[in-house]
PDB file of C-alpha atoms in Angstrom:
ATOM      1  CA  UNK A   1       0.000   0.000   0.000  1.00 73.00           C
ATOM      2  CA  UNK A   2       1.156   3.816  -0.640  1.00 88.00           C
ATOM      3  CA  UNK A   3       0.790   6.818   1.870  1.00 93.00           C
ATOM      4  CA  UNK A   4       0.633   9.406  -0.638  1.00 97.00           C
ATOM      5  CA  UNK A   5       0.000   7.363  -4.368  1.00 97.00           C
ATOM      6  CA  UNK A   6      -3.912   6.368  -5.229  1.00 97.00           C
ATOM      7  CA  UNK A   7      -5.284   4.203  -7.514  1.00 97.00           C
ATOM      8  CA  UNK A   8      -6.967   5.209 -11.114  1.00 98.00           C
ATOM      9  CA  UNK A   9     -10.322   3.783  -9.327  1.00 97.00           C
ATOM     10  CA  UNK A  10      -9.927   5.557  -5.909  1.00 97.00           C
ATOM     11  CA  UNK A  11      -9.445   8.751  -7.969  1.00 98.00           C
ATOM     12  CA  UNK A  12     -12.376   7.908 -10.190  1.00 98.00           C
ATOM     13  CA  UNK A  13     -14.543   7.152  -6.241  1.00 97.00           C
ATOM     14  CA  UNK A  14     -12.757  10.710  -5.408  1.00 97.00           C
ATOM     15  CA  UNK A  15     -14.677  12.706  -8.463  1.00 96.00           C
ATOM     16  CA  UNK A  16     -17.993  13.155  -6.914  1.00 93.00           C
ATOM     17  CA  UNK A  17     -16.580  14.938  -3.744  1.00 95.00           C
ATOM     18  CA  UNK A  18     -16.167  18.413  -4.069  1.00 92.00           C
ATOM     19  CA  UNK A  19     -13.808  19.099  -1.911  1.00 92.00           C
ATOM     20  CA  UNK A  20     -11.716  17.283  -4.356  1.00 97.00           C
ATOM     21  CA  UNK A  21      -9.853  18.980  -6.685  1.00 98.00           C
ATOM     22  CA  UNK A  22      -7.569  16.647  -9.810  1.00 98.00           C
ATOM     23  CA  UNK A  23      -4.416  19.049 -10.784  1.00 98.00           C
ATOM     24  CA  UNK A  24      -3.136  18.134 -14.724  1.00 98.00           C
ATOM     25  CA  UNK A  25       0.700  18.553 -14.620  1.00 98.00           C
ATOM     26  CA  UNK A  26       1.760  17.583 -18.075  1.00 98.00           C
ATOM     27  CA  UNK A  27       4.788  18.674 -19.556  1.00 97.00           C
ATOM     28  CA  UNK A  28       7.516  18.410 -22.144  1.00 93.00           C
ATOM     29  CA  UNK A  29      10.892  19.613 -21.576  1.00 87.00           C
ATOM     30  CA  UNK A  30      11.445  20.145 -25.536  1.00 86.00           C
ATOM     31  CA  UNK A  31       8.345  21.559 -25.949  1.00 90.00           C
ATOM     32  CA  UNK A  32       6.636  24.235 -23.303  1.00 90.00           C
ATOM     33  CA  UNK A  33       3.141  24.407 -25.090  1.00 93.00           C
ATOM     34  CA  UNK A  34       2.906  20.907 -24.987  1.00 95.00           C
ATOM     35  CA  UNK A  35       1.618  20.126 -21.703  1.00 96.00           C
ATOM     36  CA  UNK A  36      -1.066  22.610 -21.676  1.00 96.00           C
ATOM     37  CA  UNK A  37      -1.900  21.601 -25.286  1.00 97.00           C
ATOM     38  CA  UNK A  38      -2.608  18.103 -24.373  1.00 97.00           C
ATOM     39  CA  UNK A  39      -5.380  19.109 -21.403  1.00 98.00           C
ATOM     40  CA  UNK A  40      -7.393  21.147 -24.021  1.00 97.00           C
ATOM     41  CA  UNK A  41      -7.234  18.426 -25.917  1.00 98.00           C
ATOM     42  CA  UNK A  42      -8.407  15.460 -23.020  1.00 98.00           C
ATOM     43  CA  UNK A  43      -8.351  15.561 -19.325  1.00 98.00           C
ATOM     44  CA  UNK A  44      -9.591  14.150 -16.274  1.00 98.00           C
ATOM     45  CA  UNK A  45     -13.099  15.303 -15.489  1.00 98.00           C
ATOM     46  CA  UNK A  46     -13.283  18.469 -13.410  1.00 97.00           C
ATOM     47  CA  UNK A  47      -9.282  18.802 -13.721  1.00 98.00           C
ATOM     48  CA  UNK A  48      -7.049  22.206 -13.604  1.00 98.00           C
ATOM     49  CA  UNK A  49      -3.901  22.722 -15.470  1.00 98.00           C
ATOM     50  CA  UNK A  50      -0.639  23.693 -13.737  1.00 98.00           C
ATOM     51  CA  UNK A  51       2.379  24.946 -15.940  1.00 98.00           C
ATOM     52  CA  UNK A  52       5.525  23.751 -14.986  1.00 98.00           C
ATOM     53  CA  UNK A  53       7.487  27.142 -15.371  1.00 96.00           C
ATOM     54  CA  UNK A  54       4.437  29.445 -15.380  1.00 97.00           C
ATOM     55  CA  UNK A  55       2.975  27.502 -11.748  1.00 98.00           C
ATOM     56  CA  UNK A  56       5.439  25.472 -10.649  1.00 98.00           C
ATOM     57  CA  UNK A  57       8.435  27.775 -11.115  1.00 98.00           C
ATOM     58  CA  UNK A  58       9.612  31.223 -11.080  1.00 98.00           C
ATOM     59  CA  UNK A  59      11.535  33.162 -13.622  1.00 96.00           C
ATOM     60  CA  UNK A  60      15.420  32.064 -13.868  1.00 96.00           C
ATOM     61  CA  UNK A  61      17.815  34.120 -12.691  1.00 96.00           C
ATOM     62  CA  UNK A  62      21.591  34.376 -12.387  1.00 96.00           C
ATOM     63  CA  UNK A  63      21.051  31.785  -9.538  1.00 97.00           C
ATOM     64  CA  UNK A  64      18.826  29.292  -8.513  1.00 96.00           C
ATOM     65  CA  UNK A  65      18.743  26.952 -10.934  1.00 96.00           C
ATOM     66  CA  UNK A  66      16.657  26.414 -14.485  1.00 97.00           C
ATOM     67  CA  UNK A  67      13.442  25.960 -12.478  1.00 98.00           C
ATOM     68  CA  UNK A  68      14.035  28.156  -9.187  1.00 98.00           C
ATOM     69  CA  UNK A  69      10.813  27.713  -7.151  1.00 98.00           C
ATOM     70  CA  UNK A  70       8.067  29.788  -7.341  1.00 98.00           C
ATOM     71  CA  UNK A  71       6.944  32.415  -4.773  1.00 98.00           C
ATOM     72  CA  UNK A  72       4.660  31.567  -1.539  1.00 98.00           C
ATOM     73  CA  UNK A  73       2.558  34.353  -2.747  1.00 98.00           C
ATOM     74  CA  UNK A  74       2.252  33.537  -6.631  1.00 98.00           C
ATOM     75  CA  UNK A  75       1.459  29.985  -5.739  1.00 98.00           C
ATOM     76  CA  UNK A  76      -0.753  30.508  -3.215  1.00 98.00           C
ATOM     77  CA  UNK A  77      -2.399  32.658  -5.821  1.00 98.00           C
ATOM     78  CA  UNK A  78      -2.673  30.155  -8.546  1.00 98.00           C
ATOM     79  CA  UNK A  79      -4.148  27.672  -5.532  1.00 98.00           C
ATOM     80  CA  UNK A  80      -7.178  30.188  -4.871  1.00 98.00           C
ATOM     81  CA  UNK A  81      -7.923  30.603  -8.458  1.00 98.00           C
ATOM     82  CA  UNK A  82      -8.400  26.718  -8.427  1.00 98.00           C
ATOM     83  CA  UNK A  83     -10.801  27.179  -5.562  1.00 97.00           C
ATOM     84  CA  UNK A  84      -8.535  25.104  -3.438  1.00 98.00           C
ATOM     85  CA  UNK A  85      -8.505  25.613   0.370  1.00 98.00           C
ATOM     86  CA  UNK A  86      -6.420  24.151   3.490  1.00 98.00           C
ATOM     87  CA  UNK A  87      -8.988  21.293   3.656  1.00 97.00           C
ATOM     88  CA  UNK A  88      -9.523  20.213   0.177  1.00 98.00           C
ATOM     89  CA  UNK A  89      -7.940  16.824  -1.191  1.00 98.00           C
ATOM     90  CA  UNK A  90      -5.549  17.639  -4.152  1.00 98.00           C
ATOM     91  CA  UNK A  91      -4.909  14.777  -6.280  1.00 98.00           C
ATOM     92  CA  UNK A  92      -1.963  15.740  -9.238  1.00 98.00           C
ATOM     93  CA  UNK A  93      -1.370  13.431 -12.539  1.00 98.00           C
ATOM     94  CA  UNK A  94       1.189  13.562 -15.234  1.00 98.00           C
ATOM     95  CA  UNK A  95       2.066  11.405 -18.036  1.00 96.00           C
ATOM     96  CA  UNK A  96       5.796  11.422 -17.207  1.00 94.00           C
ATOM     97  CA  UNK A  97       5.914   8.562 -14.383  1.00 96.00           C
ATOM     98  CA  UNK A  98       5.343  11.232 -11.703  1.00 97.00           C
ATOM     99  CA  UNK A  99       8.285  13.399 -12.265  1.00 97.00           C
ATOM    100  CA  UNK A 100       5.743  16.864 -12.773  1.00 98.00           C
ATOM    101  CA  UNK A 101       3.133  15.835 -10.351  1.00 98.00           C
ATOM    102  CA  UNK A 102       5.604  15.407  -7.743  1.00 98.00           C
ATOM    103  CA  UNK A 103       7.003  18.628  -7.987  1.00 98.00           C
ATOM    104  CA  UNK A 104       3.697  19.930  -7.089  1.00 98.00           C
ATOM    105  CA  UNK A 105       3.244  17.331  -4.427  1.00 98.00           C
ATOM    106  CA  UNK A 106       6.419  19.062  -2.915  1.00 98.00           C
ATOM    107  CA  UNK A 107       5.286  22.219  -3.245  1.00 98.00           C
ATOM    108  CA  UNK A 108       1.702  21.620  -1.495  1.00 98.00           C
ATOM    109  CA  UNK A 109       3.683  19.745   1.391  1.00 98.00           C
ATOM    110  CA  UNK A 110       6.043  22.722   1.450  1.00 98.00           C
ATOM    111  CA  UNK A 111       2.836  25.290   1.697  1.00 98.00           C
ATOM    112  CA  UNK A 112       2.203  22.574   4.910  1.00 98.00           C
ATOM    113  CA  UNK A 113      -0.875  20.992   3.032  1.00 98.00           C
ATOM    114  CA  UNK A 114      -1.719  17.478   4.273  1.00 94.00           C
ATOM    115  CA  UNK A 115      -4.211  16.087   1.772  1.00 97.00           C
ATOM    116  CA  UNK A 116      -2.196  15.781  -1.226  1.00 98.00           C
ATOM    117  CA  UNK A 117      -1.863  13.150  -3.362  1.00 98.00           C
ATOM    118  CA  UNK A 118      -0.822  11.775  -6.745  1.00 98.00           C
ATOM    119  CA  UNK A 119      -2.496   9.555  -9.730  1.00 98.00           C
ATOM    120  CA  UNK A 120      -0.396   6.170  -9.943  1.00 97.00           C
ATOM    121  CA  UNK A 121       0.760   5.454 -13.397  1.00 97.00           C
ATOM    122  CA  UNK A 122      -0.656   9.043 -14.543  1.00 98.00           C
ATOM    123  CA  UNK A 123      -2.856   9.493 -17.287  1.00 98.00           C
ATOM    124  CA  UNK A 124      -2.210   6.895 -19.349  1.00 97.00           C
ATOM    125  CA  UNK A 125      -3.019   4.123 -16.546  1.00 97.00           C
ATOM    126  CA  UNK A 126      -6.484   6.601 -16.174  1.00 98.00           C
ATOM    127  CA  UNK A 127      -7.024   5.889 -20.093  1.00 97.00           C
ATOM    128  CA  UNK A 128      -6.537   2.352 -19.291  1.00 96.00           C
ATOM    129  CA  UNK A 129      -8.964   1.838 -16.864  1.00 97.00           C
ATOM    130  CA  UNK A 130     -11.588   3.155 -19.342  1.00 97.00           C
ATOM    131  CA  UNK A 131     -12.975   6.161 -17.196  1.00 98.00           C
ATOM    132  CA  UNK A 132     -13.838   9.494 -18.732  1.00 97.00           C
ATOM    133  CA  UNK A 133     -11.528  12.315 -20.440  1.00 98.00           C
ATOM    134  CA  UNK A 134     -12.925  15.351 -21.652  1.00 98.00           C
ATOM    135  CA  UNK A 135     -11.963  19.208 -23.358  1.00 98.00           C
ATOM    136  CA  UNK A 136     -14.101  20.513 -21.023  1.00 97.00           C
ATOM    137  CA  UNK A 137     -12.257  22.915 -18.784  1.00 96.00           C
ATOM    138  CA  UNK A 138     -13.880  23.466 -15.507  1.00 93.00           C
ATOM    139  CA  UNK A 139     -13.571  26.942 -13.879  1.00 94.00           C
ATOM    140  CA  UNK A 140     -14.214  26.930  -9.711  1.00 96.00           C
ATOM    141  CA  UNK A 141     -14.782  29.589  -7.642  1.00 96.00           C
ATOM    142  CA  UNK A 142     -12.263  31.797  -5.921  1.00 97.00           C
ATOM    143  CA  UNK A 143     -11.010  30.246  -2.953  1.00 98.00           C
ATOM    144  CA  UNK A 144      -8.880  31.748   0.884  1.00 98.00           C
ATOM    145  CA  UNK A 145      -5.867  29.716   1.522  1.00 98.00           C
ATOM    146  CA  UNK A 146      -3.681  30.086   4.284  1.00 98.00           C
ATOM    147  CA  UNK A 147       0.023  29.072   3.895  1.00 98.00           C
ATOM    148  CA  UNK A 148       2.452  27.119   6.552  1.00 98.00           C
ATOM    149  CA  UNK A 149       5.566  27.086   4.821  1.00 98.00           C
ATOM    150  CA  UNK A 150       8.161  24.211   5.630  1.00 98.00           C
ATOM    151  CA  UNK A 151      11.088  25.969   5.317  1.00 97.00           C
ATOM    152  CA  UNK A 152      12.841  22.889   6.789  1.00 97.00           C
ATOM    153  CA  UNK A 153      12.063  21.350   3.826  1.00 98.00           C
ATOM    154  CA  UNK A 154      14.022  22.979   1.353  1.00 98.00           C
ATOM    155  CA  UNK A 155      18.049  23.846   1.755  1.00 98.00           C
ATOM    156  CA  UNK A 156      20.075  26.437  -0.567  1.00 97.00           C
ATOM    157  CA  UNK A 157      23.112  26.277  -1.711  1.00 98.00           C
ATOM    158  CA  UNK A 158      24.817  27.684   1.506  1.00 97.00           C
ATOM    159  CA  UNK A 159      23.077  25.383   3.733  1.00 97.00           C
ATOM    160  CA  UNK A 160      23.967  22.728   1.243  1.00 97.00           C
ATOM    161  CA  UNK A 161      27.556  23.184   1.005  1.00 96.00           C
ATOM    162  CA  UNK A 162      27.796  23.543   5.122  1.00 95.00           C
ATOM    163  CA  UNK A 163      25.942  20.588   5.211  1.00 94.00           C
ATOM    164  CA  UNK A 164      28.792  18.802   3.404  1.00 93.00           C
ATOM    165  CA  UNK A 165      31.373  19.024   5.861  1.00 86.00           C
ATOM    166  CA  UNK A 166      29.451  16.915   8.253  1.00 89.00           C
ATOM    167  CA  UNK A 167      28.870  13.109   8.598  1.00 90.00           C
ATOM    168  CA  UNK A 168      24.510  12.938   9.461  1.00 95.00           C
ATOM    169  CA  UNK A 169      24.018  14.124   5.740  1.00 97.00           C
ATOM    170  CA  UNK A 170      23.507  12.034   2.605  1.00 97.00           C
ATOM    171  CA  UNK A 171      23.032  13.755  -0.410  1.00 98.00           C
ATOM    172  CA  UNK A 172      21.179  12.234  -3.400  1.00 98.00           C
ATOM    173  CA  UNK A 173      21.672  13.080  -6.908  1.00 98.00           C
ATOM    174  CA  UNK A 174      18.658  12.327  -8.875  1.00 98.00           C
ATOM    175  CA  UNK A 175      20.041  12.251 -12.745  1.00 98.00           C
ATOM    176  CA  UNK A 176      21.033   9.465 -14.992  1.00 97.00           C
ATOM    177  CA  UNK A 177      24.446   7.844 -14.099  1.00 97.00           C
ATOM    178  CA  UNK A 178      26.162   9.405 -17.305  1.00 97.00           C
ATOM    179  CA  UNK A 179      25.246  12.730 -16.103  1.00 97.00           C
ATOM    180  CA  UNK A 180      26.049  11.926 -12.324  1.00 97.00           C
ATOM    181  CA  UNK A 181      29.569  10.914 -13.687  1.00 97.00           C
ATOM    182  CA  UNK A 182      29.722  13.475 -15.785  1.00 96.00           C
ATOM    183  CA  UNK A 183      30.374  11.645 -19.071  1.00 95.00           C
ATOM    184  CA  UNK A 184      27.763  13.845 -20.491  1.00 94.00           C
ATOM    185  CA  UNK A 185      25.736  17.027 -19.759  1.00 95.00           C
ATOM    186  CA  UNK A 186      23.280  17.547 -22.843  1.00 94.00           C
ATOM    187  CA  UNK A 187      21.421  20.271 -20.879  1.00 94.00           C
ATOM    188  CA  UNK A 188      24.130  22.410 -18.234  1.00 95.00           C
ATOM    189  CA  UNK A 189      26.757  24.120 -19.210  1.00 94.00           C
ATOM    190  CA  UNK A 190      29.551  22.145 -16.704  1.00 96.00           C
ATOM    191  CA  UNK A 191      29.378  17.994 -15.953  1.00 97.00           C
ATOM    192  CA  UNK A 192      29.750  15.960 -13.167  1.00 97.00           C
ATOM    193  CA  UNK A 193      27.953  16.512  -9.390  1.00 98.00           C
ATOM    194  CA  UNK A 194      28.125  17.463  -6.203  1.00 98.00           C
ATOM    195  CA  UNK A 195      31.075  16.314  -4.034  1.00 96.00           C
ATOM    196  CA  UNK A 196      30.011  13.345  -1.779  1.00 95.00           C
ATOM    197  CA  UNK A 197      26.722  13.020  -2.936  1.00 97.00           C
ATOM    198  CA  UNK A 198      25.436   9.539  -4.290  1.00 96.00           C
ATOM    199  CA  UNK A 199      23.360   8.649  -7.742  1.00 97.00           C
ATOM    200  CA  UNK A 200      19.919   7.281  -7.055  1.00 98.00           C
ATOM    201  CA  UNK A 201      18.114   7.695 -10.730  1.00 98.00           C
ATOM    202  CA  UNK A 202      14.841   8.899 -10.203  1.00 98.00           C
ATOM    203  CA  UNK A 203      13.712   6.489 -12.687  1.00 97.00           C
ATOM    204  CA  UNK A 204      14.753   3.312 -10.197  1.00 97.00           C
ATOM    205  CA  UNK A 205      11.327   3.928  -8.343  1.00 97.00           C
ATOM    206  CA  UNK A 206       9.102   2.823 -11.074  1.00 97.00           C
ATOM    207  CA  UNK A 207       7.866  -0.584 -12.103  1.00 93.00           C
ATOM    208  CA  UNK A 208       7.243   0.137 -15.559  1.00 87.00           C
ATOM    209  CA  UNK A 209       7.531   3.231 -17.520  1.00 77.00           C
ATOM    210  CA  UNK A 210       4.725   5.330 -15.218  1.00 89.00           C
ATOM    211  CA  UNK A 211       3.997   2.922 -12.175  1.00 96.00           C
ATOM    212  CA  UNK A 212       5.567   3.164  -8.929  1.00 97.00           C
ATOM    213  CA  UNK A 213       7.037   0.604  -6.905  1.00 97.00           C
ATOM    214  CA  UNK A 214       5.376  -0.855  -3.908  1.00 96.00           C
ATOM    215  CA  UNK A 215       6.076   1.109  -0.681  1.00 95.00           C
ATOM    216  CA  UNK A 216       7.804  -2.673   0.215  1.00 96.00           C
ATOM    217  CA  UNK A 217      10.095  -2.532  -2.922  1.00 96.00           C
ATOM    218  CA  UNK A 218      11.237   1.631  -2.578  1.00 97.00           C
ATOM    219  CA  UNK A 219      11.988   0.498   1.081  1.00 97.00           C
ATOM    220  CA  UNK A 220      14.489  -2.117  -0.824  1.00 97.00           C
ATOM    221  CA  UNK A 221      15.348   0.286  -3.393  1.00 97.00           C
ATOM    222  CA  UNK A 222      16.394   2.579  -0.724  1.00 98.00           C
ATOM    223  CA  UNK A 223      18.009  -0.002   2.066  1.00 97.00           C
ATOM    224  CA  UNK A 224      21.921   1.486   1.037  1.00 96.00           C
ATOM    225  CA  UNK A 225      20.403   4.460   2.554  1.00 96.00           C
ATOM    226  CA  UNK A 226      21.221   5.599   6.002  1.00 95.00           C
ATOM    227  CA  UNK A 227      17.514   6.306   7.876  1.00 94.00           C
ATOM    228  CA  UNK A 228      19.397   8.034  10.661  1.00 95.00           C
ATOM    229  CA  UNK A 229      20.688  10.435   8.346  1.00 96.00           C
ATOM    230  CA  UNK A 230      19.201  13.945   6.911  1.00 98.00           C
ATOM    231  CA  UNK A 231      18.612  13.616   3.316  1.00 98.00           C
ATOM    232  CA  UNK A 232      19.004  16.242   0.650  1.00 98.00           C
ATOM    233  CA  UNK A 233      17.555  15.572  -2.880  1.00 98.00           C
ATOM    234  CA  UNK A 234      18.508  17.076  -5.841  1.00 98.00           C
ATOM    235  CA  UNK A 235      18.722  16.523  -9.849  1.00 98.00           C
ATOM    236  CA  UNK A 236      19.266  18.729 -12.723  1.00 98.00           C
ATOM    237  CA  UNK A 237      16.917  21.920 -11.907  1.00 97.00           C
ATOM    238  CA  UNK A 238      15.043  21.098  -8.926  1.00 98.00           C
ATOM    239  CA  UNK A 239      11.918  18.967 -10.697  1.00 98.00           C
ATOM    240  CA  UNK A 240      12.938  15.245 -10.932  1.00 98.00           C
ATOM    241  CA  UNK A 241      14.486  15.297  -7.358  1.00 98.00           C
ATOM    242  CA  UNK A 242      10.979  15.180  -6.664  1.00 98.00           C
ATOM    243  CA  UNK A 243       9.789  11.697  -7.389  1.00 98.00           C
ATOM    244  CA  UNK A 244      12.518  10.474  -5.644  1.00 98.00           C
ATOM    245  CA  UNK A 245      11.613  12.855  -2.710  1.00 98.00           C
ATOM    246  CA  UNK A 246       8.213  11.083  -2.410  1.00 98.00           C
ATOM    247  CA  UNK A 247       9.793   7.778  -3.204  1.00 98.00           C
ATOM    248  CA  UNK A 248      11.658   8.212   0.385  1.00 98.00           C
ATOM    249  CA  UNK A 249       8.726   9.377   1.948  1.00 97.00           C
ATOM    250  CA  UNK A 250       6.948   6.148   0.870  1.00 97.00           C
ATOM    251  CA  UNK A 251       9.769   4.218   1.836  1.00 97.00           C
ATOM    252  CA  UNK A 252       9.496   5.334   5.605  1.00 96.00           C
ATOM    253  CA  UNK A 253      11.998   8.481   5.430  1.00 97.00           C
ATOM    254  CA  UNK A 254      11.147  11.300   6.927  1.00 95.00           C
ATOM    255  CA  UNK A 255      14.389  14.138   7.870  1.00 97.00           C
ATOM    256  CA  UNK A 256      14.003  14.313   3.524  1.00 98.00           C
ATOM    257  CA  UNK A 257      14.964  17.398   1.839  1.00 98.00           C
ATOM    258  CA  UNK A 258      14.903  19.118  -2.057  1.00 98.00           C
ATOM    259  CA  UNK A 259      18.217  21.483  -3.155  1.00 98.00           C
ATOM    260  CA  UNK A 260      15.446  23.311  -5.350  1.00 98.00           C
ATOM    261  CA  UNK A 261      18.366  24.773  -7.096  1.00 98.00           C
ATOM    262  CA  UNK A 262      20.282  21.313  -7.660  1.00 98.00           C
ATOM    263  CA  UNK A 263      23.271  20.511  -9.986  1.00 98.00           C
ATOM    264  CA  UNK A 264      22.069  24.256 -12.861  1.00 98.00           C
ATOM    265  CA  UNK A 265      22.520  26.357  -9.784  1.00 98.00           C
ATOM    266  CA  UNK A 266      25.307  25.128  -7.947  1.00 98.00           C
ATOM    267  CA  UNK A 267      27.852  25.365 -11.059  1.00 98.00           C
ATOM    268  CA  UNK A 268      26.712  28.938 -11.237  1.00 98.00           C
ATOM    269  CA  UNK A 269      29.043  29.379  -8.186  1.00 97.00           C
ATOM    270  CA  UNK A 270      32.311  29.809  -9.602  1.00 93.00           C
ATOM    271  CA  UNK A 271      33.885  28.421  -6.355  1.00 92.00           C
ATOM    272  CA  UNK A 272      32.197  25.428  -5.684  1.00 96.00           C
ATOM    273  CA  UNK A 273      33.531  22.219  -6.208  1.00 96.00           C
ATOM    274  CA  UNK A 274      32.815  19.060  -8.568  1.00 96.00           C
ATOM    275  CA  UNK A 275      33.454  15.241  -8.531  1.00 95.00           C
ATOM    276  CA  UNK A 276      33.310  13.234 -11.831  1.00 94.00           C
ATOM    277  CA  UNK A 277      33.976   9.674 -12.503  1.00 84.00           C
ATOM    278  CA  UNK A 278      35.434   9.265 -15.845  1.00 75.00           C
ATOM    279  CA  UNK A 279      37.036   5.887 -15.599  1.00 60.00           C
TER     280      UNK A 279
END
């Protein structure tokens, strides 16, 4: 059983509550209109869209990575326009195994939400199961919500490179191998990662291309990991850390944190060092 991962049929039971409110995270990387081109075109019943970089980010700056997080404020905006308050049930989908939707998992735990959730296997498994899509786009009335932000959540890059120096941290570096190594870097402009930290490919928590492992098999997954330590999480911008964020949190972690910034803000600091394995 998962904590924070439902079923296409307990979402589909979910529907008729209206405190319930589906969030449509698609996105493509190579394309930006993509995501929000695909929920005009079919989407869960009743569901909202959130943009990756227009919702789930904040313009890029000189630091703070290629998707620095968005603002309490503009978030917290975008959650009232949904008609989402402190008490309703979120439930977030993508069609990318997880790695959009649990950005905006993180962010609703990071706002201190507790009823948030996300669609196992996305929207494909939803297609699967037969239930309803439509181009209807439902509009809900504004809504009040008051945030508790987690800053303990989150570290910079300060906080992470302090962090380094001592022995109860484990840092987790979310990318393919290659890129951990730093045999390639098709995306940032330097290769390799952060000094001590250790590769745990997001992609190791799925069963298949979109379904997750069993909260039994991410506690496997995971059992090289140290539970006693604290846990920072990051990848290539601060998005795919995310799945493997949750992934922990299914598998019983729980002192689990995101480097929002990860690997494209850290080599923005000329100083700071980096590890490759070329061999």
């Amino acid at each position: 059983m998962h904590s924070f991962i439902l079923e296409p049929s307990e979402v589909k039971s979910a529907l008729s509550d209206p405190s319930v409110r589906v969030v449509d995270c698609r996105f493509d990387l190579g394309n930006h209109s993509m995501g929000a081109h695909v929920y005009k075109e079919a989407h869960i019943p009743g569901a909202v869209y959130a943009h990756l970089e227009e919702v789930l980010s904040s313009p890029v700056l000189e630091h703070g990575g290629r998707h620095p997080l968005p603002s309490v404020d503009d978030f917290v905006s975008y959650l009232e326009a949904q008609g989402i308050t402190n008490d309703t049930k979120v439930i977030a989908y993508d069609d990318q195994g997880g790695a959009m939707a649990s950005r905006f998992f993180w962010l609703m735990k990071y706002v201190g939400h507790q009823e948030a959730y996300m669609l196992n296997g996305g929207f494909q498994a939803w297609k699967e199961a037969g239930y309803d899509v439509t181009k209807d786009v439902t509009s809900y009335s504004k809504a009040s919500y008051t945030p508790t932000v987690q800053d303990h959540l989150k570290v910079d890059m300060e906080e992470l490179k302090n962090k380094l120096l001592t022995e109860d941290v484990l840092v987790i570096d979310s990318r393919e191998e290659r890129r951990y190594k730093g045999l390639e870097e098709p995306i940032d402009a330097k290769a390799g990662h952060i000094p001590g930290a250790r590769n745990k490919f997001w992609k190791g928590i799925l069963k298949s291309e979109q379904r997750w492992a069993s909260s039994e098999e991410l506690q496997a997954h995971f059992s090289d990991i140290d539970r006693t330590k604290e846990i920072i999480v990051y990848c290539g911008s601060g998005v795919t850390a995310c799945p493997n964020i949750v992934a922990l949190l299914e598998a019983g972690f729980t002192n689990v944190k995101l480097y929002p910034g990860s690997w494209s803000d850290w080599i923005t600091y000329e100083g700071n060092l980096i590890d490759t394995d070329l061999s």
